[in-house]
XYZ file of N, CA, C and O in Angstrom:
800
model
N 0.832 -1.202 0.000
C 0.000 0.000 0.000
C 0.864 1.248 0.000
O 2.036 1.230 0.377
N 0.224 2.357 -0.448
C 1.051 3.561 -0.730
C 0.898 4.415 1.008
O 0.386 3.965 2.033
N 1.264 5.150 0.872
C 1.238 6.198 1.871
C -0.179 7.055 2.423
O -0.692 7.480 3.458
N -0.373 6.986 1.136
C -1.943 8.206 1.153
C -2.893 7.172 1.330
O -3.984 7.578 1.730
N -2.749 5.417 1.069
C -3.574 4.610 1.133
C -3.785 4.538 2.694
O -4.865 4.863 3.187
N -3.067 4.244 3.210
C -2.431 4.092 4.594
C -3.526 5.072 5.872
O -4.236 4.857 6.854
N -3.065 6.140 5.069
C -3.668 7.357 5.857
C -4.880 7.692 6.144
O -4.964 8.380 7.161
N -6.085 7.399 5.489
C -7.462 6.938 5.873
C -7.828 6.010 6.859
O -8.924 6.137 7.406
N -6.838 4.811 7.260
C -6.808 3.550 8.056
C -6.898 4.651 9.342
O -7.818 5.131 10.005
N -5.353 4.785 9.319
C -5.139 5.676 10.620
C -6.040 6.556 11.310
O -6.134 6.696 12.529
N -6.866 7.289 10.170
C -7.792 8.170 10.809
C -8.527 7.723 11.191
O -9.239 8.297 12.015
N -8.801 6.179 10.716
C -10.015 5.891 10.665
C -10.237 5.396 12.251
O -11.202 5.712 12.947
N -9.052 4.497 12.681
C -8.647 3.815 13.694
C -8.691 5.052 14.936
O -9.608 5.082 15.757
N -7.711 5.919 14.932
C -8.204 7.300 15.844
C -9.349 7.561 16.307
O -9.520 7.997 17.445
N -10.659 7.227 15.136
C -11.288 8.084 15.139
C -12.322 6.939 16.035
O -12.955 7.281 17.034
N -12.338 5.753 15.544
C -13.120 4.537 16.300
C -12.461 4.367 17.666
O -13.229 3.963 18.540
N -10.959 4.632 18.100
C -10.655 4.853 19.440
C -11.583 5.837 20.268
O -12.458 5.522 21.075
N -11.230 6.948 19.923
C -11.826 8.155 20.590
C -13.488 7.708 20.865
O -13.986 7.605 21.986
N -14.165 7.485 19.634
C -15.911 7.206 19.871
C -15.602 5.831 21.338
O -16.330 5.824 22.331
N -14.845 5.171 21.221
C -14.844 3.729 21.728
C -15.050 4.537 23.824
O -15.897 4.497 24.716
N -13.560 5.188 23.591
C -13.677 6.079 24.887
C -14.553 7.000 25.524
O -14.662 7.140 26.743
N -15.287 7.738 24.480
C -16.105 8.216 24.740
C -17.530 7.542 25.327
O -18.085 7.720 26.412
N -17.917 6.662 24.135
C -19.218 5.634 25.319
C -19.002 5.191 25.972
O -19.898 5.220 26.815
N -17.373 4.069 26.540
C -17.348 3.718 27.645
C -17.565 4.624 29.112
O -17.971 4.190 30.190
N -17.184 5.917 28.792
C -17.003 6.925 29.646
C -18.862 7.172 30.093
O -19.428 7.266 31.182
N -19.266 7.200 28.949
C -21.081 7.728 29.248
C -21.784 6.053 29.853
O -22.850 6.173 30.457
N -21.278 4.699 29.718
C -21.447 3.492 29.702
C -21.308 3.324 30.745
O -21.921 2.355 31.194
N -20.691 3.906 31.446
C -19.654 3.372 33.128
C -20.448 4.559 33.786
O -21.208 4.154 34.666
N -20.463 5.418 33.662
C -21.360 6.518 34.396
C -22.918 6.355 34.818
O -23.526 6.792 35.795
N -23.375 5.488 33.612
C -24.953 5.323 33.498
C -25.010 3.782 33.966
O -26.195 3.613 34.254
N -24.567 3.005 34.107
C -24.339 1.829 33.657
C -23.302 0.986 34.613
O -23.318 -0.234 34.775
N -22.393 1.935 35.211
C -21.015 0.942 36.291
C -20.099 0.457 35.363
O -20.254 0.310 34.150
N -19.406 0.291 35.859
C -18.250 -0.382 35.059
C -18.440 -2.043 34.448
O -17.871 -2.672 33.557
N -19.276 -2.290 35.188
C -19.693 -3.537 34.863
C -20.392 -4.131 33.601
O -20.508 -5.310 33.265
N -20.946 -2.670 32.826
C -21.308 -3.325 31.538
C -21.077 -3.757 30.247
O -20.295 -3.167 29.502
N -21.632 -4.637 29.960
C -20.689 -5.242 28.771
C -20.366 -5.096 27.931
O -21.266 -4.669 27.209
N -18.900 -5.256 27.139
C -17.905 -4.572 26.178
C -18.968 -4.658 24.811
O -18.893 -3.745 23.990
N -19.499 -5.260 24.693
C -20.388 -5.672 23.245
C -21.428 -4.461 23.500
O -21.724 -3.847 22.475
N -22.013 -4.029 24.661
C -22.698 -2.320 24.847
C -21.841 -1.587 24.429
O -21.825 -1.277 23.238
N -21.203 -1.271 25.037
C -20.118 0.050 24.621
C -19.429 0.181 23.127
O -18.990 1.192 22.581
N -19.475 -1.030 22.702
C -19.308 -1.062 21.261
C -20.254 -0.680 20.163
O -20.157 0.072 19.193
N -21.265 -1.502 20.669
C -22.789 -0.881 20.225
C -22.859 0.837 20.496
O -22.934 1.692 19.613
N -22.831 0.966 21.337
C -22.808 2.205 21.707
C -21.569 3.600 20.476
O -21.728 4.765 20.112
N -20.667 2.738 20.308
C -19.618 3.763 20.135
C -19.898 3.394 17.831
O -19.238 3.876 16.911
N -20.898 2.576 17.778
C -21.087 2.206 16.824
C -20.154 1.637 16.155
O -19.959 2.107 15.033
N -19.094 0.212 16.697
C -18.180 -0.404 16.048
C -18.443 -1.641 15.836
O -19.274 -1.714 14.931
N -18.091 -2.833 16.295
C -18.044 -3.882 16.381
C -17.288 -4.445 17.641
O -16.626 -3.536 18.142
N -17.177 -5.448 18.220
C -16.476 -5.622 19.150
C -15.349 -6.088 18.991
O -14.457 -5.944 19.828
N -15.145 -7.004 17.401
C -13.742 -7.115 17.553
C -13.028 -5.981 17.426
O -11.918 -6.107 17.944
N -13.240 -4.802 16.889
C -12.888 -3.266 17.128
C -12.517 -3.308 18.270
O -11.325 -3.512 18.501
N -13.394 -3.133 19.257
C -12.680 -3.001 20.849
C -11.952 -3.544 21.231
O -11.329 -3.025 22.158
N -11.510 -5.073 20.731
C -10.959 -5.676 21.366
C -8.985 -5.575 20.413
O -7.857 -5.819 20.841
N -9.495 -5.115 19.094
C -8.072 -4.902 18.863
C -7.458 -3.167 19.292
O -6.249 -3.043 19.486
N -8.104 -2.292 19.375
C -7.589 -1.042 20.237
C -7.626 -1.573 21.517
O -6.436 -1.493 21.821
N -8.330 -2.182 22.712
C -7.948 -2.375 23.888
C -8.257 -3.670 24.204
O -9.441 -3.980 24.071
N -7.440 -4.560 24.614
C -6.816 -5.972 24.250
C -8.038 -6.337 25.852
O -9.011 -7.086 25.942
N -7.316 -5.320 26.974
C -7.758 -5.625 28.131
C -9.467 -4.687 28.323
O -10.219 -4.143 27.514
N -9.493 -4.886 29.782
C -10.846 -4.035 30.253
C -9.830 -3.176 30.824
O -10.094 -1.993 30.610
N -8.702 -3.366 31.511
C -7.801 -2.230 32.209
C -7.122 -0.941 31.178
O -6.698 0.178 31.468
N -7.256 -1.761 29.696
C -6.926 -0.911 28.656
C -7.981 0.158 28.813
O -7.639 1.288 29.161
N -9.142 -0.112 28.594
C -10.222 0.421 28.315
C -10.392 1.596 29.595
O -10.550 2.814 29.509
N -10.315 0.909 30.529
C -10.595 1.985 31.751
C -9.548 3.577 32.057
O -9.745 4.738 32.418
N -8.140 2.502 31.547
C -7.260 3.782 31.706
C -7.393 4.694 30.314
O -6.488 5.527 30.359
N -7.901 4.797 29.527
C -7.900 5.302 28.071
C -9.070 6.333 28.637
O -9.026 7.545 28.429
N -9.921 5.799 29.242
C -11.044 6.406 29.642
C -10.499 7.333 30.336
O -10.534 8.455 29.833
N -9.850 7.181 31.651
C -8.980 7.928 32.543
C -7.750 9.049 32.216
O -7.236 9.998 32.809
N -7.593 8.381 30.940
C -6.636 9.780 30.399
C -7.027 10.627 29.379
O -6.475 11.663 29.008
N -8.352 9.926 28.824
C -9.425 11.475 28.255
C -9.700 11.732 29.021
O -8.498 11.715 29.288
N -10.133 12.020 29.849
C -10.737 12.546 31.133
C -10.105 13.466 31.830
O -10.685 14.427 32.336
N -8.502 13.187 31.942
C -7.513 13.816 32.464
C -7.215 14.830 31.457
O -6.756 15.898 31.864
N -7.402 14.664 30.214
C -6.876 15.634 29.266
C -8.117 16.408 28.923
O -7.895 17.229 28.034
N -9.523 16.396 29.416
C -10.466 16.808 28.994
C -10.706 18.194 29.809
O -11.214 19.272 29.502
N -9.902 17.495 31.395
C -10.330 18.651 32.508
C -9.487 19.342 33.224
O -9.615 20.511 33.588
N -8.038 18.134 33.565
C -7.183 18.535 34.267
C -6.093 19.542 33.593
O -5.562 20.574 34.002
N -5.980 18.736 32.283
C -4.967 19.600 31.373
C -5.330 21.126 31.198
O -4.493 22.027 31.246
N -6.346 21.259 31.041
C -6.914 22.952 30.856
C -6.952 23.821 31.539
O -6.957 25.024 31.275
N -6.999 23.035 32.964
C -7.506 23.949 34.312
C -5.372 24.203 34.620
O -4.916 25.321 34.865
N -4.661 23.212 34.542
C -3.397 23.277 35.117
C -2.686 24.309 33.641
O -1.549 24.723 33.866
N -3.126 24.598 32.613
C -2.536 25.176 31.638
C -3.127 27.014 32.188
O -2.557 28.098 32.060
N -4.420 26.662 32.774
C -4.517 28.258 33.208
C -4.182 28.695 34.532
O -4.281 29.873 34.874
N -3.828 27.867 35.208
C -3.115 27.880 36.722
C -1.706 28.283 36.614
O -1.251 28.765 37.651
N -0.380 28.153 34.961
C 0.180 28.193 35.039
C 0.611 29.661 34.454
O 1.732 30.153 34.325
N -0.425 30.076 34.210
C -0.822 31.866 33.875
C -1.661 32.625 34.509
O -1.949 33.763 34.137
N -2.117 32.072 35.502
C -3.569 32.883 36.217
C -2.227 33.762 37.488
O -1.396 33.227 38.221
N -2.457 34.812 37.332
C -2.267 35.888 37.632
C -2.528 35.950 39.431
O -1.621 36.620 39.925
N -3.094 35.654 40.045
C -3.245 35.070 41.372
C -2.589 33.589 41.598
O -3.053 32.622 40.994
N -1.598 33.475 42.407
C -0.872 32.054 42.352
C -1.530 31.124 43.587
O -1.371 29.911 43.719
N -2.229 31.916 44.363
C -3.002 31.258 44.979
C -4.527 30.526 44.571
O -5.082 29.445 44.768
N -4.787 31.652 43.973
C -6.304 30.816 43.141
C -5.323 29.664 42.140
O -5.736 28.509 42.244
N -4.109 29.837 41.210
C -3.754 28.794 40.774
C -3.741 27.469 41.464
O -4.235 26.435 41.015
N -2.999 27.643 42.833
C -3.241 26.279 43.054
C -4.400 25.374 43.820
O -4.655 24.192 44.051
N -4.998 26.854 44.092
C -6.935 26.002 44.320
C -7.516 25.324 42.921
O -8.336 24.406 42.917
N -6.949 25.935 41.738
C -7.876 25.671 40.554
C -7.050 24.102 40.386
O -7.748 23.237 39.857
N -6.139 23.832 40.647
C -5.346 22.823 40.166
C -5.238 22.061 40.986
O -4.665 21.024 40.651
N -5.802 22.192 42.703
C -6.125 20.934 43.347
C -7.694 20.675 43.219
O -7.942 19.469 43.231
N -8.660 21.378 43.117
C -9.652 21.330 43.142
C -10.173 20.590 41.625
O -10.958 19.650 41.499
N -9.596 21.205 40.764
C -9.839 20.231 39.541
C -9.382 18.617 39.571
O -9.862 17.676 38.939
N -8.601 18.635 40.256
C -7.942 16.945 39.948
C -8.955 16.630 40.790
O -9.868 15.966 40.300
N -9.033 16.950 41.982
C -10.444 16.077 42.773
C -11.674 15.928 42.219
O -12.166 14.800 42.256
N -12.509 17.146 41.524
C -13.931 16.690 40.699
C -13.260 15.735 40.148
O -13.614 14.662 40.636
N -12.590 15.636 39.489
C -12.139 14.838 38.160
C -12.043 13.180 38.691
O -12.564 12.183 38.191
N -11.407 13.278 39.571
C -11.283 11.829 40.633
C -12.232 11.554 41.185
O -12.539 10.363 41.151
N -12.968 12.335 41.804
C -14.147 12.130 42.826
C -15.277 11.551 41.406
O -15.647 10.381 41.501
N -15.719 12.268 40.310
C -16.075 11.683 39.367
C -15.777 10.302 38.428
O -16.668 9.712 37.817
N -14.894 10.056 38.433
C -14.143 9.258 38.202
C -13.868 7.811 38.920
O -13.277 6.827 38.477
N -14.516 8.032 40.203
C -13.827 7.213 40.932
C -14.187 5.574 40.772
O -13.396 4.669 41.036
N -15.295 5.436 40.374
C -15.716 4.064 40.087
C -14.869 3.351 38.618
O -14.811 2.147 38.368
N -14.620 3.818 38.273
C -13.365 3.460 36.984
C -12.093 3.632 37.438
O -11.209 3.123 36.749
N -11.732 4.297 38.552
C -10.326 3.943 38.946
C -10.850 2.939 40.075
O -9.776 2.578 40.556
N -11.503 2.499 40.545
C -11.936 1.613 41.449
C -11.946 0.225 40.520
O -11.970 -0.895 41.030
N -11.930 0.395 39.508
C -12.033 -0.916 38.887
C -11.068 -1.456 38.144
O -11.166 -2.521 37.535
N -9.963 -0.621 38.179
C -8.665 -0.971 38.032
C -8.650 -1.926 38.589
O -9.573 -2.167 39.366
N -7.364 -3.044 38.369
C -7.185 -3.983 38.838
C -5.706 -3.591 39.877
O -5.560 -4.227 40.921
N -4.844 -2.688 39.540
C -3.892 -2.142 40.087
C -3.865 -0.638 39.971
O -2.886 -0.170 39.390
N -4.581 0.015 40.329
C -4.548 1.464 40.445
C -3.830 2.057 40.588
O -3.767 2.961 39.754
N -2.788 2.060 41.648
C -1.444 2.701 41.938
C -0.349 2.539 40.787
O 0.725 3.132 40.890
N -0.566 1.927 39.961
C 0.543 0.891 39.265
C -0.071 1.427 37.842
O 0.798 2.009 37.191
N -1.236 1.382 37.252
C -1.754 1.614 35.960
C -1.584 3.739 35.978
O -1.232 4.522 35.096
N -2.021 3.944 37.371
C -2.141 5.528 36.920
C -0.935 6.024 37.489
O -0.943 7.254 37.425
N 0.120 5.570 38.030
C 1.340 6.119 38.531
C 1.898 7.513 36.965
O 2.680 8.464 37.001
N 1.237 7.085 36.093
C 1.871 8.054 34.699
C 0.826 9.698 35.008
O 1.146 10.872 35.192
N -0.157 9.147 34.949
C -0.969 10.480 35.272
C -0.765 11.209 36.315
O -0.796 12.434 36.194
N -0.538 10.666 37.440
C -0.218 10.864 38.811
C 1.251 11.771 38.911
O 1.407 12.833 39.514
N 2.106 11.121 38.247
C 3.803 12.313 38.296
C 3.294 13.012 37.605
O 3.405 14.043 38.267
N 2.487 13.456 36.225
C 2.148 14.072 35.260
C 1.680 15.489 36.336
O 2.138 16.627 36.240
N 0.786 15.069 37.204
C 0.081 16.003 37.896
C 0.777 16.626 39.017
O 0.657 17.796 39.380
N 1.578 15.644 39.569
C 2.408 16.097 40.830
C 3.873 17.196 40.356
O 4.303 18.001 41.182
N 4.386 17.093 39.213
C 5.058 17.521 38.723
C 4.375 18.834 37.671
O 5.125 19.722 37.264
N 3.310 18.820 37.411
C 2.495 20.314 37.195
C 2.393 21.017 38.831
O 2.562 22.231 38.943
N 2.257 20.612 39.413
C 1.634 20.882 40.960
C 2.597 21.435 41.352
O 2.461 22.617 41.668
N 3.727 20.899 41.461
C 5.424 21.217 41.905
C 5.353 22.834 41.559
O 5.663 23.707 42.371
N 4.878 23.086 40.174
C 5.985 23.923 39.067
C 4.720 25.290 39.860
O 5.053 26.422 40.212
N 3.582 24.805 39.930
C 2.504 26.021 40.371
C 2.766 26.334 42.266
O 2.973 27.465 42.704
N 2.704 25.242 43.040
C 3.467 25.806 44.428
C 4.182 26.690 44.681
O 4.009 27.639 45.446
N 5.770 26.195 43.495
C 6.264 26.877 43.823
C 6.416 28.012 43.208
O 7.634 27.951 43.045
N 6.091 29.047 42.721
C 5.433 29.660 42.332
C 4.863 30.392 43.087
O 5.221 31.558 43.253
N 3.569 29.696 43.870
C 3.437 30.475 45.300
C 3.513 30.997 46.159
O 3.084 31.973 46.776
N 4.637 29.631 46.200
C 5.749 30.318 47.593
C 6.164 31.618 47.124
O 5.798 32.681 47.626
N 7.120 31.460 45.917
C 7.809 32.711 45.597
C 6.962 34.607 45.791
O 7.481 35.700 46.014
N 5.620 34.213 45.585
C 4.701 34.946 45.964
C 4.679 35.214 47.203
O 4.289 36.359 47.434
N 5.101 34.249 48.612
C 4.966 34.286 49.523
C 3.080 33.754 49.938
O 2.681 34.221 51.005
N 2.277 33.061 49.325
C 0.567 32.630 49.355
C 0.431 31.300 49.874
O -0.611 30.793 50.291
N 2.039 30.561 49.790
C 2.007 29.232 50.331
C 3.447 29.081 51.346
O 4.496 29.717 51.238
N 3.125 28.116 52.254
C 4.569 28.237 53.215
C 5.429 28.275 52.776
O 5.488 28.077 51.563
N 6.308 28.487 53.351
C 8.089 28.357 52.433
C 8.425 26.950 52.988
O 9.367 26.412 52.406
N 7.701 26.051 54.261
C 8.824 24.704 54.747
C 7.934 23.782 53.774
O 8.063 22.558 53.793
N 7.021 24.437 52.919
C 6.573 23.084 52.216
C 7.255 21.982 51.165
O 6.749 21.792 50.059
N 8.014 21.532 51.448
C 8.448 20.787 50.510
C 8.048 19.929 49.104
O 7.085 19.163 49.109
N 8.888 20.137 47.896
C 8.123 19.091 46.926
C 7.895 17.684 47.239
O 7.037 17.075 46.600
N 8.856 16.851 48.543
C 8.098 15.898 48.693
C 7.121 15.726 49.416
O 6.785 14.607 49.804
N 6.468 16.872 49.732
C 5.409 16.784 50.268
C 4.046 16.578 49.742
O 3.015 16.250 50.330
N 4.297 16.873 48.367
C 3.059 17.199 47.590
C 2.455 15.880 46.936
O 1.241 15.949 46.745
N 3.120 14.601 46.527
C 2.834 13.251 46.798
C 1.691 13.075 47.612
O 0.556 12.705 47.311
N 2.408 13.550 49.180
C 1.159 12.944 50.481
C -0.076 13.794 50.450
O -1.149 13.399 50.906
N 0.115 15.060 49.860
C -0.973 16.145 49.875
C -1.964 15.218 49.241
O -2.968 14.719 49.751
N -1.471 15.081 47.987
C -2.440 14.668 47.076
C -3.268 12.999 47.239
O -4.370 12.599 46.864
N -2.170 12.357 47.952
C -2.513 11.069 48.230
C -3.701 11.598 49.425
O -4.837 11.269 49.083
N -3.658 12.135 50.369
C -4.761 12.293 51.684
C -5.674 12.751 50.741
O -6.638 11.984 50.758
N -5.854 13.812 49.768
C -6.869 14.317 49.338
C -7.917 13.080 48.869
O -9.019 13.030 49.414
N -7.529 12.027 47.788
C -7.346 11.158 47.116
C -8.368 10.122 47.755
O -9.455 9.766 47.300
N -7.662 9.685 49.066
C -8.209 9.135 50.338
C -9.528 9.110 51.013
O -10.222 8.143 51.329
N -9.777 10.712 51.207
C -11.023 11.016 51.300
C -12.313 10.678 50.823
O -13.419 10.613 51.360
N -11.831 10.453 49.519
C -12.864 10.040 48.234
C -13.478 8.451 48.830
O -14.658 8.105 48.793
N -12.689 7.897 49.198
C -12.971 6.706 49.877
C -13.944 6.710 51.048
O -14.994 6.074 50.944
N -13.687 7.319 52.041
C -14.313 7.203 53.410
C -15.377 8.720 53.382
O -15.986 9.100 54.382
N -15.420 9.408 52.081
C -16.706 10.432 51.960
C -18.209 9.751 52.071
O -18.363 8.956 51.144
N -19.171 9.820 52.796
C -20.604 9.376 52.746
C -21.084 10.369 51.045
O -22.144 9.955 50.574
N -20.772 10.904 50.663
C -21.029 12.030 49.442
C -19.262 11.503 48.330
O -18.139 11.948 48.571
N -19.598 10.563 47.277
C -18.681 10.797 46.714
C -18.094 12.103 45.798
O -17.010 12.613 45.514
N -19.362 12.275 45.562
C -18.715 14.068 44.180
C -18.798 14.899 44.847
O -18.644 16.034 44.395
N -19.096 14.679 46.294
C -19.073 16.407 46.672
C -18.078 16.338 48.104
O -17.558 17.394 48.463
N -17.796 14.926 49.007
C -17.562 15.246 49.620
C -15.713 15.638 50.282
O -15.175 15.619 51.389
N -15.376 15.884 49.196
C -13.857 16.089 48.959
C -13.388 17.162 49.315
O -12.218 17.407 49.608
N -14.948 18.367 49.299
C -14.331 19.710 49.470
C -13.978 20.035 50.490
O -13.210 20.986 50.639
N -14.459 19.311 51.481
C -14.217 20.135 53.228
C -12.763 19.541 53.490
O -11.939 20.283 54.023
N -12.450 18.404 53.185
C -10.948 17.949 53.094
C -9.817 19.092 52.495
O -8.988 19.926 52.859
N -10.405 18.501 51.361
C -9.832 20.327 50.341
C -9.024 21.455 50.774
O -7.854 21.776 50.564
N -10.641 22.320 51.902
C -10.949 23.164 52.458
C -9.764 23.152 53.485
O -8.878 24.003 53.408
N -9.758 22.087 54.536
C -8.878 21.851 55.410
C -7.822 21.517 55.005
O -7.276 21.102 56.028
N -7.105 21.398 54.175
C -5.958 20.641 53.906
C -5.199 22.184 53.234
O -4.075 22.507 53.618
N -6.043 23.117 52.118
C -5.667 24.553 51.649
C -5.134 25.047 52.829
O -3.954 25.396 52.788
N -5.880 25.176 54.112
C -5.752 26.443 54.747
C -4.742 25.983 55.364
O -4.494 26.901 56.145
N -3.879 25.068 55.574
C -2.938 23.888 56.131
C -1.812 24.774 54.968
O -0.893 25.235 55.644
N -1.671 25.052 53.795
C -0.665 25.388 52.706
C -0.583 26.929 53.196
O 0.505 27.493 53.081
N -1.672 27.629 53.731
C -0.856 28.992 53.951
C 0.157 29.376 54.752
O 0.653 28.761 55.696
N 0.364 30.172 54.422
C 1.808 31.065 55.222
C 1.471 31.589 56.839
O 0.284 31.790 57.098
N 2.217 31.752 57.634
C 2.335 31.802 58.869
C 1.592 30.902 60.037
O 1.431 31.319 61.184
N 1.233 29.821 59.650
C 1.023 28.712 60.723
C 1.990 29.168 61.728
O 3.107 29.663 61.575
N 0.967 28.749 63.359
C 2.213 28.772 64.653
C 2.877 27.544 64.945
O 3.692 27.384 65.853
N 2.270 26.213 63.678
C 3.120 25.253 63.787
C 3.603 24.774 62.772
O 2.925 24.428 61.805
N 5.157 24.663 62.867
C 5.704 24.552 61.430
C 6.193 23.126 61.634
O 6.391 22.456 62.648
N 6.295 22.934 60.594
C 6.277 20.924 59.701
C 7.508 20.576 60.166
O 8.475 21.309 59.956
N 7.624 19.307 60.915
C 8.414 18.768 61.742
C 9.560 18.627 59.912
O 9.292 18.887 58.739
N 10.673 18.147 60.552
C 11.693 17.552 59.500
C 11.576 16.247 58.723
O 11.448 15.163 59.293
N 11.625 16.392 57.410
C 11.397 15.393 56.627
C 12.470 14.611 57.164
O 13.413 15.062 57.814
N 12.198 12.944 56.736
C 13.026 11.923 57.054
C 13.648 12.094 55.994
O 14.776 12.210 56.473
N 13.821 12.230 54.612
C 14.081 12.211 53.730
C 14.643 13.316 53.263
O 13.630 14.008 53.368
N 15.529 14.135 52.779
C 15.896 15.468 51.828
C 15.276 15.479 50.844
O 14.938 14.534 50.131
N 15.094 16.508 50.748
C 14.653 16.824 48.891
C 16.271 17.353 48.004
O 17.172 18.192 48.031
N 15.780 16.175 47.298
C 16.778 16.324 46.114
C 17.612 17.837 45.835
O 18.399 17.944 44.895
């Protein structure tokens, strides 16, 4: 086949990915994760051996889901956090977004089979946007100065946590949030014992 032959495939394949992600995403929302790949195919108007040669697994499927999702909400909100003119609203907009996004989300990262292990890519992706907007803050003086970047791991892991033991999954993240922000400002009368660890 020629080149230009080629190139219709590709789009074509893109283009049956993306629909594929997209109904699973409306499929799992309406539906749980539990419903079956031959729906979501139906749904995304393919076939199933379609689904099954773009995502071999169901863990394929879930994290594909999980990183449109991430690129649908998180990417946008952390691209204007890294220009928003208040560095403190930046990093409310950029913890507060990853939580809807998770707190929404959460029954598809719940159905991971290894969660820690499948989203560890999204996870530095975010902690390492997070890093670059803190500090930032600090330099503003809006966030402590003893906060450390390895701190921001556990920030995000407690936030994360919550989602679990909330009686309110989509909503009840904020008072954590809430408490955990006012924990990042400047002049606490108690300052953060010594890491076991140095930062790099």
């Amino acid at each position: 086949m020629t080149g230009s032959s080629q190139r219709p495939l590709r789009v074509d394949a893109a283009r049956n990915a993306e629909s594929l992600v997209r109904a699973a995403w409306r499929a799992f929302m309406e539906s749980g994760t539990e419903v079956p790949l031959d729906e979501i195919a139906k749904r995304a108007g393919v076939g199933v051996a379609t689904l099954y040669r773009r995502f071999p697994t169901k863990d394929d499927l879930l994290l594909a889901v999980l990183e449109w999702r991430y690129a649908e909400s998180i990417q946008p909100a952390v691209a204007r956090a890294f220009v928003d003119p208040d560095p403190w609203r930046a990093v409310v907009t950029a913890l507060e977004t990853a939580l809807a996004m998770a707190a929404e989300a959460h029954p598809v990262i719940k159905a991971l089979r290894d969660p820690g292990q499948l989203l560890s890519g999204l996870k530095n992706r975010f902690i390492a946007d997070l890093t670059t907007i803190v500090h930032r803050a600090q330099d503003a003086g809006v966030v402590r100065p003893d906060l450390r970047p390895s701190d921001l791991p556990m920030v995000v892991f407690m936030l994360i946590s919550a989602l679990r033991v909330s009686p309110d999954p989509v909503e009840g993240w904020r008072r954590s949030c809430a408490l955990l922000l006012a924990g990042l400002r400047p002049g606490s009368d108690i300052p953060l014992p010594e890491a076991a660890v140095e930062d790099c």
